[in-house]
CSV table of C-alpha atoms in Angstrom, one decimal:
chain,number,residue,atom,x,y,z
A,1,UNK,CA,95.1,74.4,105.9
A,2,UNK,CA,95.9,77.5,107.7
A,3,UNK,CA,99.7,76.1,109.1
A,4,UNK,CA,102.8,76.7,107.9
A,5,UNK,CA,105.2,73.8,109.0
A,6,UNK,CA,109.1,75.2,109.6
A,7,UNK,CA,112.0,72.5,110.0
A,8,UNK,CA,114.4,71.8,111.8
A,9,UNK,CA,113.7,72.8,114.7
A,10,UNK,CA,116.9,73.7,115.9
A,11,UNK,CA,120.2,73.9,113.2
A,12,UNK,CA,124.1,74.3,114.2
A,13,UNK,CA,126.0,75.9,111.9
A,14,UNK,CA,129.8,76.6,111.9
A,15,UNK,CA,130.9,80.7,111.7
A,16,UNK,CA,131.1,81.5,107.7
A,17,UNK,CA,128.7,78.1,106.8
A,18,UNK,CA,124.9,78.1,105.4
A,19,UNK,CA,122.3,78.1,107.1
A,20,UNK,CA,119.0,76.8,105.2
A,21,UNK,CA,115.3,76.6,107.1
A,22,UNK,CA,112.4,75.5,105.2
A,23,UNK,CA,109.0,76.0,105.5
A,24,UNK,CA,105.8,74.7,103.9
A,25,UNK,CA,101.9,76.2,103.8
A,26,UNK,CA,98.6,75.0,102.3
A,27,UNK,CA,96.4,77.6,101.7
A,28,UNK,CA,97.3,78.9,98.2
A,29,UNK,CA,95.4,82.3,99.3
A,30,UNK,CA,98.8,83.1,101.1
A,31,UNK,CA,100.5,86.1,98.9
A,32,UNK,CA,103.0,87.2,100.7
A,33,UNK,CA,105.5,85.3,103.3
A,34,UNK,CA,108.1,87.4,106.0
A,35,UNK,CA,111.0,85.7,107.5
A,36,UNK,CA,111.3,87.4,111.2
A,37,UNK,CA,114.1,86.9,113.5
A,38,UNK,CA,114.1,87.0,117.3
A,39,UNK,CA,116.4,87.5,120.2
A,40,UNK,CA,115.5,86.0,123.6
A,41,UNK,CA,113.6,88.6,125.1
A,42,UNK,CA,113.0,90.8,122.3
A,43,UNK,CA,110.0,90.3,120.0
A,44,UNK,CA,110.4,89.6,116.6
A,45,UNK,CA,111.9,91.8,113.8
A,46,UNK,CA,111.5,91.5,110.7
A,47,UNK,CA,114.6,89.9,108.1
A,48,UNK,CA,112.9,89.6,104.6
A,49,UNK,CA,109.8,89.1,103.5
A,50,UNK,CA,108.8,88.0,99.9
A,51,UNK,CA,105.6,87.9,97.7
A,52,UNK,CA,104.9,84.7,94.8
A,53,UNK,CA,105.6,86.7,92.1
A,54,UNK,CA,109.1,86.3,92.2
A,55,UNK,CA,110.9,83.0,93.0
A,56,UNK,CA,114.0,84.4,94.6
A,57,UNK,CA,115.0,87.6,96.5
A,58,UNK,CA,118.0,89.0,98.1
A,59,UNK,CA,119.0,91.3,100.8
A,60,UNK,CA,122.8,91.1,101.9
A,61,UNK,CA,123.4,87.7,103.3
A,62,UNK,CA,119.6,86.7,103.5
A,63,UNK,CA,117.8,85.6,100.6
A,64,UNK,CA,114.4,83.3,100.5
A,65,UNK,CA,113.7,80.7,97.8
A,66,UNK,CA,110.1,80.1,97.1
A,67,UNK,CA,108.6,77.8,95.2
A,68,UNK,CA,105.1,78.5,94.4
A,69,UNK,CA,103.8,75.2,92.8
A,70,UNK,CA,105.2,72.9,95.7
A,71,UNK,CA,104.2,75.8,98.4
A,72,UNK,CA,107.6,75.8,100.0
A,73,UNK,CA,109.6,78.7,101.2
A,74,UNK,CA,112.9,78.5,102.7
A,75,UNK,CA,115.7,80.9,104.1
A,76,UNK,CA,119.1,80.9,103.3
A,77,UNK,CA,122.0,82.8,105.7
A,78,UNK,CA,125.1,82.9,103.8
A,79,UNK,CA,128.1,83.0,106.0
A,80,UNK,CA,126.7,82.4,109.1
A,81,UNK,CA,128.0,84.5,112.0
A,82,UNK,CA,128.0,83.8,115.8
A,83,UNK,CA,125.4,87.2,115.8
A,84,UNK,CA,123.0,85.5,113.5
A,85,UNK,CA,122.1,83.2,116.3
A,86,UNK,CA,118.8,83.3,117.1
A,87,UNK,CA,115.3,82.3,116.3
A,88,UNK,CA,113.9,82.3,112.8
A,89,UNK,CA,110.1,82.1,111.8
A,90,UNK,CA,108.7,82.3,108.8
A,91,UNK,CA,105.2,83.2,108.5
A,92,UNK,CA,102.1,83.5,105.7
A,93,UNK,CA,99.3,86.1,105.6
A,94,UNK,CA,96.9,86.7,102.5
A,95,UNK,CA,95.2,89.5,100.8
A,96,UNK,CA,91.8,88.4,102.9
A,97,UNK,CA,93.5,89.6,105.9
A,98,UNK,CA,97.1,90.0,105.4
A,99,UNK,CA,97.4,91.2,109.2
A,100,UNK,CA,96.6,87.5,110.0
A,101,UNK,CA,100.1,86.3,110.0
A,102,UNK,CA,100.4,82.4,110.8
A,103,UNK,CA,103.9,81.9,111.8
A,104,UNK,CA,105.6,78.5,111.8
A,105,UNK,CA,107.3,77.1,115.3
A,106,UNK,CA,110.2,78.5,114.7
A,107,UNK,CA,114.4,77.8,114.0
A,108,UNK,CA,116.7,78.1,116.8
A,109,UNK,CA,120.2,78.9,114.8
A,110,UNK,CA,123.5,78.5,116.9
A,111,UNK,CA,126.5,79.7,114.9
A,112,UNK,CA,129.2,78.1,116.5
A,113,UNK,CA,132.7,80.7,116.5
B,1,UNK,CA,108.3,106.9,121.3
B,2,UNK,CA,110.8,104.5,118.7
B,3,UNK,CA,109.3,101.5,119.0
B,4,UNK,CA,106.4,99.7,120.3
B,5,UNK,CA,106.6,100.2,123.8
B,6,UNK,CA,104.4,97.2,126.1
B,7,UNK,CA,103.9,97.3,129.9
B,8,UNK,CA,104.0,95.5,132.1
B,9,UNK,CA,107.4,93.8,130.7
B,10,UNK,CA,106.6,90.6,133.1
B,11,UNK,CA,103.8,89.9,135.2
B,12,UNK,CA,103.5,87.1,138.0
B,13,UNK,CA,99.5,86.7,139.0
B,14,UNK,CA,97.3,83.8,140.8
B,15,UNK,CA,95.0,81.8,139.4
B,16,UNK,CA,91.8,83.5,138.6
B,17,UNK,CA,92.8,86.8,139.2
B,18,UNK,CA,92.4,89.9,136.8
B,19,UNK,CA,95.2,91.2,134.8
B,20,UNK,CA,95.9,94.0,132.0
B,21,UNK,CA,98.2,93.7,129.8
B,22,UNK,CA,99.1,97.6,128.1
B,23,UNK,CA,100.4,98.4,124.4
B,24,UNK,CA,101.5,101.7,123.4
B,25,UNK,CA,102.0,101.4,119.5
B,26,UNK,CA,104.5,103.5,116.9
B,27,UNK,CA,103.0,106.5,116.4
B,28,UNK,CA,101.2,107.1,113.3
B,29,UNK,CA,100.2,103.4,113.0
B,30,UNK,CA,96.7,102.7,112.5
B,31,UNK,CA,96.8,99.1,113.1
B,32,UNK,CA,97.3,97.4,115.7
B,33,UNK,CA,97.8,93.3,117.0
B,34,UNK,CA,97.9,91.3,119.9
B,35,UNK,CA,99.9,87.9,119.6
B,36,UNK,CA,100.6,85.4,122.1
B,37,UNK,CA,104.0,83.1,121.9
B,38,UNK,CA,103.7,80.0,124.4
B,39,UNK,CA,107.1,78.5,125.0
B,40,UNK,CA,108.8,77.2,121.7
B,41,UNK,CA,106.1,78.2,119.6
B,42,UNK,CA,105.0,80.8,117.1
B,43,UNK,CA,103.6,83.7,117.4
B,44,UNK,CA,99.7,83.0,117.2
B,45,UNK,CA,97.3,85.8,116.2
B,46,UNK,CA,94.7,86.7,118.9
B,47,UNK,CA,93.2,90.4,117.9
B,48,UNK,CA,93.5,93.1,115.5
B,49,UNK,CA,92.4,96.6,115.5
B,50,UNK,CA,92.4,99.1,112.8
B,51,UNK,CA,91.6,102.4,114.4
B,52,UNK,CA,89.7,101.8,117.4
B,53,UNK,CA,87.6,98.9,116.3
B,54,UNK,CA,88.7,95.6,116.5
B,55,UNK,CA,88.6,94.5,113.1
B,56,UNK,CA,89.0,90.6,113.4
B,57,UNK,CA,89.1,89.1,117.2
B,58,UNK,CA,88.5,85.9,116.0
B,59,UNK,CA,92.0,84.6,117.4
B,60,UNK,CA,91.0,85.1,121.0
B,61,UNK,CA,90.4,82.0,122.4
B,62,UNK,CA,87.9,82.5,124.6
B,63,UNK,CA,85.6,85.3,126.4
B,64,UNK,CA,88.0,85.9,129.6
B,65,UNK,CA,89.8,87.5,126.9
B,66,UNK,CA,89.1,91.2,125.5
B,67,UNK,CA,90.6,94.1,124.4
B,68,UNK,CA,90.0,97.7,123.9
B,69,UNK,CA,91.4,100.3,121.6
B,70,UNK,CA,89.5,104.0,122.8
B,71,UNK,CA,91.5,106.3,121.2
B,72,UNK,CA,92.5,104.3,118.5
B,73,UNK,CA,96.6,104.6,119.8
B,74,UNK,CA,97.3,102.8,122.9
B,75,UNK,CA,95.4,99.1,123.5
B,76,UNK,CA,94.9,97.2,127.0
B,77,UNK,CA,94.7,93.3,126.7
B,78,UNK,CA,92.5,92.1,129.7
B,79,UNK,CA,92.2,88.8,131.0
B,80,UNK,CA,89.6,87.9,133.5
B,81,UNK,CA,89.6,85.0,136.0
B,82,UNK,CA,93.5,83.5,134.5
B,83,UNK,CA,94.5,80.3,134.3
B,84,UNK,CA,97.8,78.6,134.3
B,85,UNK,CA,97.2,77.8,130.8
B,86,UNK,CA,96.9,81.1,130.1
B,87,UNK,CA,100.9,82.1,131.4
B,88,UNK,CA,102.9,82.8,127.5
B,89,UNK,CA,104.3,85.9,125.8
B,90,UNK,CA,101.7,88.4,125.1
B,91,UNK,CA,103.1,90.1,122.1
B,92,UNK,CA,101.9,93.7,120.7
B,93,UNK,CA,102.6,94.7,117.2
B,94,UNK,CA,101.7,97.7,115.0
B,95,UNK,CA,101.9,98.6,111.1
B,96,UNK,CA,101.2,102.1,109.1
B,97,UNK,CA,98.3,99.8,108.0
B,98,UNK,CA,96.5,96.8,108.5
B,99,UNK,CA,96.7,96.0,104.9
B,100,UNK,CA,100.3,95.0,104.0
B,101,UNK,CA,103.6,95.7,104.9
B,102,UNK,CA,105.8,94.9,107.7
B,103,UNK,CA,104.7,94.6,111.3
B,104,UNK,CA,106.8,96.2,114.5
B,105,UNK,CA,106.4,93.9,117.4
B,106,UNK,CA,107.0,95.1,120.7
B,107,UNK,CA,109.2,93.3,123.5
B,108,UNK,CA,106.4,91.6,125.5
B,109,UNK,CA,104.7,90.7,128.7
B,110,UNK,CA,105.4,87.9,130.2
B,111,UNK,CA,102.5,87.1,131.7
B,112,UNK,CA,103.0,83.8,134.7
B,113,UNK,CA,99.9,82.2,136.3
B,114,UNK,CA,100.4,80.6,139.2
């Protein structure tokens, strides 16, 4: 109950394309759900983050989709660029201790030139 | 300083030796976390602190682990007698508050049992 399962696991994407991850959780005590992105080497930063009260948000080229009644989340890069590649992960935390992020296994984007 | 600042950045050790793991957090955060990232996973949650108490060590997975927060700024992650199941990414993250909001992780320590 306390996973969040993220897919694919690894995504090629041609420069100016889409990108999409998706993830999935259980626990309906989840309130609020951050996208972070990581380098190798670097820890993770965070991209966007969203909370169930709204069913879409947008920053820049990055926007997450949730949908509350089927529990799914999912990230959407619009025109991909060679420096988006990376990892992504989403992640879940509730109001019972919203520290507790569970993060899912991770995306590794390639954006191909 | 800027960020969240973790020493040491990697750290080779034997089989059940001791090893500390340091975290110096953004100043002005209260809270503070210890993660751990094994190869191709997610981060998974091992401690936090809020202040100098550790508020929730429930991810630590077992009592070679333990960490202490004395001033309430700068945490140490020890590890007594390693294993090689033990080698991963110890990541340290920190956040105005342990409440909500976004957290800053640090770079790492690579810690390598051998």
């Amino acid at each position: 109950q306390q996973q969040v399962k993220q897919s694919p696991q690894s995504l090629i994407v041609q420069k100016g394309g889409i990108s999409i991850i998706n993830c999935a959780y259980e626990n309906t005590a989840f309130d609020y759900f951050p996208w972070y992105q990581q380098f190798p080497g670097k820890g993770p930063a965070l991209l966007i983050a969203i909370r169930p009260d709204v069913s879409e948000k947008k920053e820049g080229r990055f926007t997450i989709s949730f949908n509350k009644s089927a529990k799914q989340f999912s990230l959407h890069i619009m025109d991909s660029q060679p420096g988006d590649s990376a990892t992504y992960f989403c992640a879940a935390s509730g109001t019972s201790g919203t520290y507790k992020y569970i993060f899912g296994t991770g995306t590794r984007l390639k954006v191909l030139a | 300083g800027a960020g969240v600042s973790q020493t040491p950045s990697n750290k080779v050790t034997e089989k059940g030796k001791y090893v500390e793991l340091r975290c110096d957090p953004i100043s002005g955060h209260t809270a503070l976390y210890w993660y751990r990232q094994s190869l191709g996973q997610g981060p998974e949650f091992l401690i936090y602190f809020q202040g100098t108490g550790a508020a929730d060590d429930s991810g630590l997975p077992n009592d070679r682990f333990f960490a202490v927060r004395p001033e309430g700024s700068v945490s140490t992650l020890k590890i007594q007698r390693t294993e090689r199941g033990d080698s991963a990414v110890y990541l340290c993250a920190s956040s105005f508050s342990g409440v909500t909001g976004e957290l800053f992780f640090g770079e790492g320590s690579r810690l390598t049992v051998l």
